[in-house]
Amino acid sequence: MALDIARRVTSEPLLRPSDVHPSHPELEVVSVLNPAAARVGDEIVLLLRVAERPVRRDPPAGALTLDLSGAHPTLMPLGRGRGADDVVPITLIDGDATERLQVVYLPKDLPGLDLRDPRGITFTHPTTHRRTIFLTQFSHLRMARSRDGLSFEVDDIPAVYPHGQLEEYGCEDPRATCVGGEWHVTYVSVSRVGITTSLLTTRDFTRFTRRGVIFPPDQKDVALFPEKWRGGYMALTRPMPSSFDHVLGIWIACADPDLPFGRHEPLVMPRTGKWDERQTGASTTPFRTSCGWLEIYHGVDTDHRYTLGAVLLDGDDPTRVVARSPEPILMPELPFEMEGLFGNVVYSCGHVPLDDDGRRIRVYYGAADSCVAAADFDVSEIIATLERV
């Protein structure tokens, strides 16, 4: 059961897929979710993740598929005789050619194809047993702006579109932090190489400068702190190891003068029998309070339900956890949070302060991997519910 401190701003989503124009005539918008959030002047801006998929149709003449028999997928002709019910269309950037958008069609009867997860397709090679994952959706980042933080105008064209081989499957889940007067936006770059984290910088959320990859695969949920520590940047991240028991939790990366690539250590790990037993990951960017650094993070339980809670970090030493939520502060309860592309999910990538002293915040979140909603919190109420560790 969630702690009764969240105040949803409305009983309906703020943004739905129907509010966003497709980026390409061959695609349709299926999800708008997980926005970075910032207050810029007298506006609240959201940098949305917009997920698209190919419009359902029979494969056209000359349609392509992927040859998955080698070390890397390569394009090849699909051949004739297959209709819409016989294939799964996916979208990617053909980085080996002209970086053009490419729709390819995977035959459903291809041996080794696993279609059970609506978010992705897993192919297991029948002889080498090598696993390759493809996404059923292709994401980019799109700007939305609002005066009141409730009614948003969404740009007609992408703000950040996938670019190069490391983003051939798209860009996902941005998080925005203002460091030294400039906004730093981390986002997930997805490709056959793996899940990497890249960085953008901007001052106005109109023009973005690509800074490149800052964490190698497989890592995501990277949230930068708004202050430097020991002369360098700090970030929360979630390594995704393929070894041993796949313990997926929040780590902290920070500067260390004695280590050339900084310090990396576990911080907020899953807890047996709790709401965050299966997985933890950063959600909003951390922000300073009178009690320390507060981070709204997401946890996943054994039923794959995504909920939000909080962790308090020491104000002088953010590598030390002070207290954590015993129960979620926001969990899927409304119909649009429980049913969608991937149900029973509330997942945030950003918040904004609602007053000058930061006593109240508005958390924007993706619901059921399908739409965007928001909930308001009193920061002191969040802190009061935490249990010391």
PDB file of C-alpha atoms in Angstrom, residues 123-369:
ATOM      1  CA  PHE A 123      16.120 -13.668 -30.682  1.00  0.00           C
ATOM      2  CA  THR A 124      18.179 -16.619 -29.429  1.00  0.00           C
ATOM      3  CA  HIS A 125      20.492 -18.109 -32.031  1.00  0.00           C
ATOM      4  CA  PRO A 126      19.646 -21.834 -32.348  1.00  0.00           C
ATOM      5  CA  THR A 127      23.280 -23.012 -32.369  1.00  0.00           C
ATOM      6  CA  THR A 128      25.388 -20.356 -30.597  1.00  0.00           C
ATOM      7  CA  HIS A 129      22.559 -19.453 -28.142  1.00  0.00           C
ATOM      8  CA  ARG A 130      23.590 -15.808 -28.451  1.00  0.00           C
ATOM      9  CA  ARG A 131      20.706 -13.467 -27.513  1.00  0.00           C
ATOM     10  CA  THR A 132      19.846 -10.354 -29.497  1.00  0.00           C
ATOM     11  CA  ILE A 133      17.110  -7.963 -28.351  1.00  0.00           C
ATOM     12  CA  PHE A 134      15.164  -5.665 -30.658  1.00  0.00           C
ATOM     13  CA  LEU A 135      12.680  -3.024 -29.529  1.00  0.00           C
ATOM     14  CA  THR A 136       9.139  -3.012 -30.886  1.00  0.00           C
ATOM     15  CA  GLN A 137       9.134   0.762 -30.416  1.00  0.00           C
ATOM     16  CA  PHE A 138      11.543   3.374 -31.743  1.00  0.00           C
ATOM     17  CA  SER A 139      11.937   6.415 -29.480  1.00  0.00           C
ATOM     18  CA  HIS A 140      13.077   9.995 -29.897  1.00  0.00           C
ATOM     19  CA  LEU A 141      12.909  13.095 -27.653  1.00  0.00           C
ATOM     20  CA  ARG A 142      10.289  15.827 -28.161  1.00  0.00           C
ATOM     21  CA  MET A 143       9.726  19.169 -26.415  1.00  0.00           C
ATOM     22  CA  ALA A 144       6.481  20.205 -24.666  1.00  0.00           C
ATOM     23  CA  ARG A 145       5.928  23.590 -22.993  1.00  0.00           C
ATOM     24  CA  SER A 146       3.417  24.948 -20.502  1.00  0.00           C
ATOM     25  CA  ARG A 147       2.682  28.091 -18.482  1.00  0.00           C
ATOM     26  CA  ASP A 148       0.728  26.312 -15.757  1.00  0.00           C
ATOM     27  CA  GLY A 149       2.455  22.923 -15.732  1.00  0.00           C
ATOM     28  CA  LEU A 150      -0.796  21.192 -16.711  1.00  0.00           C
ATOM     29  CA  SER A 151      -1.682  22.143 -20.294  1.00  0.00           C
ATOM     30  CA  PHE A 152       1.208  21.467 -22.650  1.00  0.00           C
ATOM     31  CA  GLU A 153       1.887  22.370 -26.272  1.00  0.00           C
ATOM     32  CA  VAL A 154       3.966  19.673 -27.957  1.00  0.00           C
ATOM     33  CA  ASP A 155       6.375  20.521 -30.769  1.00  0.00           C
ATOM     34  CA  ASP A 156       5.522  19.015 -34.148  1.00  0.00           C
ATOM     35  CA  ILE A 157       9.049  17.753 -34.794  1.00  0.00           C
ATOM     36  CA  PRO A 158      11.626  15.921 -32.636  1.00  0.00           C
ATOM     37  CA  ALA A 159      14.073  17.908 -30.527  1.00  0.00           C
ATOM     38  CA  VAL A 160      16.605  15.057 -30.461  1.00  0.00           C
ATOM     39  CA  TYR A 161      16.456  12.305 -33.067  1.00  0.00           C
ATOM     40  CA  PRO A 162      18.553   9.107 -32.955  1.00  0.00           C
ATOM     41  CA  HIS A 163      21.943   9.514 -34.570  1.00  0.00           C
ATOM     42  CA  GLY A 164      24.661   6.989 -35.381  1.00  0.00           C
ATOM     43  CA  GLN A 165      25.187   3.329 -34.603  1.00  0.00           C
ATOM     44  CA  LEU A 166      24.928   3.732 -30.833  1.00  0.00           C
ATOM     45  CA  GLU A 167      21.370   5.043 -31.245  1.00  0.00           C
ATOM     46  CA  GLU A 168      20.158   2.773 -34.035  1.00  0.00           C
ATOM     47  CA  TYR A 169      17.249   1.590 -31.830  1.00  0.00           C
ATOM     48  CA  GLY A 170      16.416   5.046 -30.460  1.00  0.00           C
ATOM     49  CA  CYS A 171      16.805   7.574 -27.619  1.00  0.00           C
ATOM     50  CA  GLU A 172      14.994   7.095 -24.297  1.00  0.00           C
ATOM     51  CA  ASP A 173      14.286   8.413 -20.788  1.00  0.00           C
ATOM     52  CA  PRO A 174      15.956  11.843 -20.499  1.00  0.00           C
ATOM     53  CA  ARG A 175      16.766  13.502 -17.158  1.00  0.00           C
ATOM     54  CA  ALA A 176      17.672  17.195 -16.875  1.00  0.00           C
ATOM     55  CA  THR A 177      19.926  18.758 -14.230  1.00  0.00           C
ATOM     56  CA  CYS A 178      21.107  22.372 -14.100  1.00  0.00           C
ATOM     57  CA  VAL A 179      24.827  22.459 -13.278  1.00  0.00           C
ATOM     58  CA  GLY A 180      26.606  25.808 -13.212  1.00  0.00           C
ATOM     59  CA  GLY A 181      23.837  27.597 -15.122  1.00  0.00           C
ATOM     60  CA  GLU A 182      23.698  25.060 -17.969  1.00  0.00           C
ATOM     61  CA  TRP A 183      21.219  22.195 -18.300  1.00  0.00           C
ATOM     62  CA  HIS A 184      22.783  18.751 -18.591  1.00  0.00           C
ATOM     63  CA  VAL A 185      20.447  16.135 -20.070  1.00  0.00           C
ATOM     64  CA  THR A 186      21.305  12.470 -19.761  1.00  0.00           C
ATOM     65  CA  TYR A 187      19.446   9.986 -21.945  1.00  0.00           C
ATOM     66  CA  VAL A 188      19.621   6.336 -22.923  1.00  0.00           C
ATOM     67  CA  SER A 189      21.127   5.450 -26.309  1.00  0.00           C
ATOM     68  CA  VAL A 190      19.976   2.022 -27.475  1.00  0.00           C
ATOM     69  CA  SER A 191      21.639  -0.153 -30.103  1.00  0.00           C
ATOM     70  CA  ARG A 192      22.835  -3.676 -30.822  1.00  0.00           C
ATOM     71  CA  VAL A 193      26.005  -2.714 -28.912  1.00  0.00           C
ATOM     72  CA  GLY A 194      23.958  -2.302 -25.755  1.00  0.00           C
ATOM     73  CA  ILE A 195      22.341   0.324 -23.549  1.00  0.00           C
ATOM     74  CA  THR A 196      24.629   3.329 -23.119  1.00  0.00           C
ATOM     75  CA  THR A 197      24.040   6.718 -21.491  1.00  0.00           C
ATOM     76  CA  SER A 198      24.674   9.883 -23.495  1.00  0.00           C
ATOM     77  CA  LEU A 199      24.719  13.584 -22.599  1.00  0.00           C
ATOM     78  CA  LEU A 200      23.208  16.723 -24.086  1.00  0.00           C
ATOM     79  CA  THR A 201      23.696  20.287 -22.900  1.00  0.00           C
ATOM     80  CA  THR A 202      21.379  23.241 -23.460  1.00  0.00           C
ATOM     81  CA  ARG A 203      20.583  26.654 -22.027  1.00  0.00           C
ATOM     82  CA  ASP A 204      17.116  27.158 -23.509  1.00  0.00           C
ATOM     83  CA  PHE A 205      15.740  23.675 -24.421  1.00  0.00           C
ATOM     84  CA  THR A 206      15.621  24.889 -28.003  1.00  0.00           C
ATOM     85  CA  ARG A 207      19.157  24.101 -29.127  1.00  0.00           C
ATOM     86  CA  PHE A 208      20.965  21.018 -27.844  1.00  0.00           C
ATOM     87  CA  THR A 209      24.643  20.119 -28.049  1.00  0.00           C
ATOM     88  CA  ARG A 210      25.535  16.429 -28.145  1.00  0.00           C
ATOM     89  CA  ARG A 211      28.386  15.580 -25.763  1.00  0.00           C
ATOM     90  CA  GLY A 212      28.520  11.845 -26.477  1.00  0.00           C
ATOM     91  CA  VAL A 213      28.489   8.698 -24.356  1.00  0.00           C
ATOM     92  CA  ILE A 214      29.295   9.153 -20.647  1.00  0.00           C
ATOM     93  CA  PHE A 215      28.624   5.592 -19.362  1.00  0.00           C
ATOM     94  CA  PRO A 216      29.332   2.390 -21.301  1.00  0.00           C
ATOM     95  CA  PRO A 217      26.852  -0.479 -21.659  1.00  0.00           C
ATOM     96  CA  ASP A 218      24.852  -1.682 -19.984  1.00  0.00           C
ATOM     97  CA  GLN A 219      23.857   1.245 -17.760  1.00  0.00           C
ATOM     98  CA  LYS A 220      20.798   3.461 -17.582  1.00  0.00           C
ATOM     99  CA  ASP A 221      18.742   5.588 -15.150  1.00  0.00           C
ATOM    100  CA  VAL A 222      21.613   8.078 -14.921  1.00  0.00           C
ATOM    101  CA  ALA A 223      20.751  11.229 -12.937  1.00  0.00           C
ATOM    102  CA  LEU A 224      23.352  13.957 -12.385  1.00  0.00           C
ATOM    103  CA  PHE A 225      23.544  15.903  -9.132  1.00  0.00           C
ATOM    104  CA  PRO A 226      23.151  19.690  -9.526  1.00  0.00           C
ATOM    105  CA  GLU A 227      26.354  20.316  -7.539  1.00  0.00           C
ATOM    106  CA  LYS A 228      29.890  19.081  -7.997  1.00  0.00           C
ATOM    107  CA  TRP A 229      31.639  17.183  -5.222  1.00  0.00           C
ATOM    108  CA  ARG A 230      35.395  17.028  -4.684  1.00  0.00           C
ATOM    109  CA  GLY A 231      35.807  19.060  -7.843  1.00  0.00           C
ATOM    110  CA  GLY A 232      33.902  16.691 -10.121  1.00  0.00           C
ATOM    111  CA  TYR A 233      30.456  15.578 -11.213  1.00  0.00           C
ATOM    112  CA  MET A 234      28.310  13.108  -9.301  1.00  0.00           C
ATOM    113  CA  ALA A 235      25.712  10.812 -10.794  1.00  0.00           C
ATOM    114  CA  LEU A 236      23.360   8.028  -9.866  1.00  0.00           C
ATOM    115  CA  THR A 237      23.369   5.141 -12.312  1.00  0.00           C
ATOM    116  CA  ARG A 238      22.080   1.588 -12.662  1.00  0.00           C
ATOM    117  CA  PRO A 239      24.551  -0.973 -14.004  1.00  0.00           C
ATOM    118  CA  MET A 240      22.791  -3.932 -15.618  1.00  0.00           C
ATOM    119  CA  PRO A 241      25.167  -6.891 -15.267  1.00  0.00           C
ATOM    120  CA  SER A 242      24.687 -10.139 -17.126  1.00  0.00           C
ATOM    121  CA  SER A 243      26.714 -12.035 -14.512  1.00  0.00           C
ATOM    122  CA  PHE A 244      25.744 -13.996 -11.422  1.00  0.00           C
ATOM    123  CA  ASP A 245      22.326 -13.079  -9.982  1.00  0.00           C
ATOM    124  CA  HIS A 246      21.696  -9.884 -11.958  1.00  0.00           C
ATOM    125  CA  VAL A 247      21.424  -7.644  -8.875  1.00  0.00           C
ATOM    126  CA  LEU A 248      19.990  -4.469 -10.387  1.00  0.00           C
ATOM    127  CA  GLY A 249      20.246  -1.438  -8.140  1.00  0.00           C
ATOM    128  CA  ILE A 250      21.332   2.197  -7.873  1.00  0.00           C
ATOM    129  CA  TRP A 251      25.052   2.952  -7.805  1.00  0.00           C
ATOM    130  CA  ILE A 252      26.779   6.297  -7.328  1.00  0.00           C
ATOM    131  CA  ALA A 253      29.611   7.553  -9.507  1.00  0.00           C
ATOM    132  CA  CYS A 254      31.662  10.473  -8.225  1.00  0.00           C
ATOM    133  CA  ALA A 255      35.034  12.139  -8.565  1.00  0.00           C
ATOM    134  CA  ASP A 256      38.012  10.761  -6.672  1.00  0.00           C
ATOM    135  CA  PRO A 257      41.477  12.332  -7.060  1.00  0.00           C
ATOM    136  CA  ASP A 258      43.119   8.948  -6.442  1.00  0.00           C
ATOM    137  CA  LEU A 259      41.153   7.073  -9.113  1.00  0.00           C
ATOM    138  CA  PRO A 260      41.486   8.067 -12.793  1.00  0.00           C
ATOM    139  CA  PHE A 261      37.870   7.264 -13.713  1.00  0.00           C
ATOM    140  CA  GLY A 262      36.275   8.207 -10.418  1.00  0.00           C
ATOM    141  CA  ARG A 263      34.588   6.147  -7.724  1.00  0.00           C
ATOM    142  CA  HIS A 264      31.726   3.746  -8.495  1.00  0.00           C
ATOM    143  CA  GLU A 265      29.949   1.903  -5.708  1.00  0.00           C
ATOM    144  CA  PRO A 266      26.542   0.415  -4.836  1.00  0.00           C
ATOM    145  CA  LEU A 267      24.189   2.810  -3.054  1.00  0.00           C
ATOM    146  CA  VAL A 268      20.501   1.829  -3.042  1.00  0.00           C
ATOM    147  CA  MET A 269      20.134  -1.900  -3.589  1.00  0.00           C
ATOM    148  CA  PRO A 270      16.922  -3.993  -3.807  1.00  0.00           C
ATOM    149  CA  ARG A 271      15.540  -5.143  -0.428  1.00  0.00           C
ATOM    150  CA  THR A 272      14.125  -8.606   0.165  1.00  0.00           C
ATOM    151  CA  GLY A 273      10.399  -8.588   0.920  1.00  0.00           C
ATOM    152  CA  LYS A 274       9.987  -4.885   0.143  1.00  0.00           C
ATOM    153  CA  TRP A 275       8.287  -2.892  -2.623  1.00  0.00           C
ATOM    154  CA  ASP A 276      11.701  -2.537  -4.304  1.00  0.00           C
ATOM    155  CA  GLU A 277      12.749  -6.192  -4.009  1.00  0.00           C
ATOM    156  CA  ARG A 278      13.456  -6.897  -7.669  1.00  0.00           C
ATOM    157  CA  GLN A 279      15.073  -3.691  -8.923  1.00  0.00           C
ATOM    158  CA  THR A 280      15.857  -0.086  -7.990  1.00  0.00           C
ATOM    159  CA  GLY A 281      16.734   2.826 -10.273  1.00  0.00           C
ATOM    160  CA  ALA A 282      17.003   6.613 -10.115  1.00  0.00           C
ATOM    161  CA  SER A 283      13.919   8.522 -11.196  1.00  0.00           C
ATOM    162  CA  THR A 284      14.056  12.291 -10.636  1.00  0.00           C
ATOM    163  CA  THR A 285      17.333  14.168 -10.374  1.00  0.00           C
ATOM    164  CA  PRO A 286      18.557  14.456  -6.759  1.00  0.00           C
ATOM    165  CA  PHE A 287      17.859  17.758  -4.984  1.00  0.00           C
ATOM    166  CA  ARG A 288      19.215  19.271  -1.790  1.00  0.00           C
ATOM    167  CA  THR A 289      17.029  19.718   1.287  1.00  0.00           C
ATOM    168  CA  SER A 290      17.830  20.869   4.817  1.00  0.00           C
ATOM    169  CA  CYS A 291      18.112  17.177   5.767  1.00  0.00           C
ATOM    170  CA  GLY A 292      20.343  16.063   2.891  1.00  0.00           C
ATOM    171  CA  TRP A 293      20.017  14.986  -0.729  1.00  0.00           C
ATOM    172  CA  LEU A 294      16.560  13.647  -1.585  1.00  0.00           C
ATOM    173  CA  GLU A 295      16.111  11.271  -4.502  1.00  0.00           C
ATOM    174  CA  ILE A 296      12.769   9.996  -5.796  1.00  0.00           C
ATOM    175  CA  TYR A 297      13.545   6.540  -7.157  1.00  0.00           C
ATOM    176  CA  HIS A 298      11.585   3.687  -8.664  1.00  0.00           C
ATOM    177  CA  GLY A 299      11.384   0.171  -7.320  1.00  0.00           C
ATOM    178  CA  VAL A 300      10.119  -3.021  -8.918  1.00  0.00           C
ATOM    179  CA  ASP A 301       8.545  -5.790  -6.858  1.00  0.00           C
ATOM    180  CA  THR A 302       8.298  -9.516  -7.527  1.00  0.00           C
ATOM    181  CA  ASP A 303       5.106  -8.959  -9.567  1.00  0.00           C
ATOM    182  CA  HIS A 304       6.979  -6.549 -11.903  1.00  0.00           C
ATOM    183  CA  ARG A 305       5.002  -3.596 -10.537  1.00  0.00           C
ATOM    184  CA  TYR A 306       6.848  -0.258 -10.779  1.00  0.00           C
ATOM    185  CA  THR A 307       6.306   2.207  -7.916  1.00  0.00           C
ATOM    186  CA  LEU A 308       8.019   5.344  -6.606  1.00  0.00           C
ATOM    187  CA  GLY A 309       9.681   5.879  -3.246  1.00  0.00           C
ATOM    188  CA  ALA A 310      12.418   8.084  -1.826  1.00  0.00           C
ATOM    189  CA  VAL A 311      15.905   7.846  -0.369  1.00  0.00           C
ATOM    190  CA  LEU A 312      17.740  10.465   1.694  1.00  0.00           C
ATOM    191  CA  LEU A 313      21.500  10.793   1.224  1.00  0.00           C
ATOM    192  CA  ASP A 314      23.916  12.552   3.537  1.00  0.00           C
ATOM    193  CA  GLY A 315      24.244  16.216   2.566  1.00  0.00           C
ATOM    194  CA  ASP A 316      28.033  16.235   3.002  1.00  0.00           C
ATOM    195  CA  ASP A 317      28.705  12.692   1.822  1.00  0.00           C
ATOM    196  CA  PRO A 318      26.128  11.545  -0.769  1.00  0.00           C
ATOM    197  CA  THR A 319      27.709   8.088  -0.864  1.00  0.00           C
ATOM    198  CA  ARG A 320      26.008   7.428   2.495  1.00  0.00           C
ATOM    199  CA  VAL A 321      22.319   6.486   2.700  1.00  0.00           C
ATOM    200  CA  VAL A 322      20.507   8.041   5.675  1.00  0.00           C
ATOM    201  CA  ALA A 323      16.914   6.841   5.226  1.00  0.00           C
ATOM    202  CA  ARG A 324      14.551   5.121   2.747  1.00  0.00           C
ATOM    203  CA  SER A 325      10.843   4.742   2.098  1.00  0.00           C
ATOM    204  CA  PRO A 326       9.346   1.740   3.898  1.00  0.00           C
ATOM    205  CA  GLU A 327       6.431   1.824   1.428  1.00  0.00           C
ATOM    206  CA  PRO A 328       5.921   3.512  -1.954  1.00  0.00           C
ATOM    207  CA  ILE A 329       4.917   7.174  -2.079  1.00  0.00           C
ATOM    208  CA  LEU A 330       3.207   6.642  -5.458  1.00  0.00           C
ATOM    209  CA  MET A 331       1.978   3.393  -6.976  1.00  0.00           C
ATOM    210  CA  PRO A 332      -0.247   2.404  -9.925  1.00  0.00           C
ATOM    211  CA  GLU A 333      -3.867   2.842  -8.870  1.00  0.00           C
ATOM    212  CA  LEU A 334      -5.779   4.665 -11.618  1.00  0.00           C
ATOM    213  CA  PRO A 335      -6.908   2.803 -14.762  1.00  0.00           C
ATOM    214  CA  PHE A 336      -4.397   4.514 -17.062  1.00  0.00           C
ATOM    215  CA  GLU A 337      -1.572   3.560 -14.654  1.00  0.00           C
ATOM    216  CA  MET A 338      -2.619  -0.066 -14.444  1.00  0.00           C
ATOM    217  CA  GLU A 339      -3.454  -0.735 -18.092  1.00  0.00           C
ATOM    218  CA  GLY A 340      -1.419   0.215 -21.137  1.00  0.00           C
ATOM    219  CA  LEU A 341       1.504  -0.970 -23.209  1.00  0.00           C
ATOM    220  CA  PHE A 342       3.136  -2.296 -20.018  1.00  0.00           C
ATOM    221  CA  GLY A 343       0.697  -2.099 -17.117  1.00  0.00           C
ATOM    222  CA  ASN A 344       1.160  -1.468 -13.398  1.00  0.00           C
ATOM    223  CA  VAL A 345       3.864   1.141 -13.933  1.00  0.00           C
ATOM    224  CA  VAL A 346       4.546   4.613 -12.590  1.00  0.00           C
ATOM    225  CA  TYR A 347       8.031   5.716 -13.645  1.00  0.00           C
ATOM    226  CA  SER A 348       9.489   9.202 -13.350  1.00  0.00           C
ATOM    227  CA  CYS A 349      12.414  10.974 -14.948  1.00  0.00           C
ATOM    228  CA  GLY A 350      11.842  14.497 -13.657  1.00  0.00           C
ATOM    229  CA  HIS A 351      10.312  16.972 -11.244  1.00  0.00           C
ATOM    230  CA  VAL A 352      10.040  20.743 -10.821  1.00  0.00           C
ATOM    231  CA  PRO A 353       9.784  22.893  -7.668  1.00  0.00           C
ATOM    232  CA  LEU A 354       6.405  24.549  -7.153  1.00  0.00           C
ATOM    233  CA  ASP A 355       7.682  27.369  -4.927  1.00  0.00           C
ATOM    234  CA  ASP A 356      10.886  29.357  -4.489  1.00  0.00           C
ATOM    235  CA  ASP A 357      12.090  27.462  -1.417  1.00  0.00           C
ATOM    236  CA  GLY A 358      11.402  24.013  -2.892  1.00  0.00           C
ATOM    237  CA  ARG A 359       8.987  22.949  -0.163  1.00  0.00           C
ATOM    238  CA  ARG A 360       6.622  21.459  -2.751  1.00  0.00           C
ATOM    239  CA  ILE A 361       7.494  19.599  -5.921  1.00  0.00           C
ATOM    240  CA  ARG A 362       5.601  18.275  -8.918  1.00  0.00           C
ATOM    241  CA  VAL A 363       6.730  14.876 -10.176  1.00  0.00           C
ATOM    242  CA  TYR A 364       5.966  14.082 -13.818  1.00  0.00           C
ATOM    243  CA  TYR A 365       5.761  10.396 -14.575  1.00  0.00           C
ATOM    244  CA  GLY A 366       5.061   7.872 -17.280  1.00  0.00           C
ATOM    245  CA  ALA A 367       2.027   5.662 -16.619  1.00  0.00           C
ATOM    246  CA  ALA A 368       1.829   2.086 -17.935  1.00  0.00           C
ATOM    247  CA  ASP A 369       4.546   2.978 -20.480  1.00  0.00           C
TER     248      ASP A 369
END
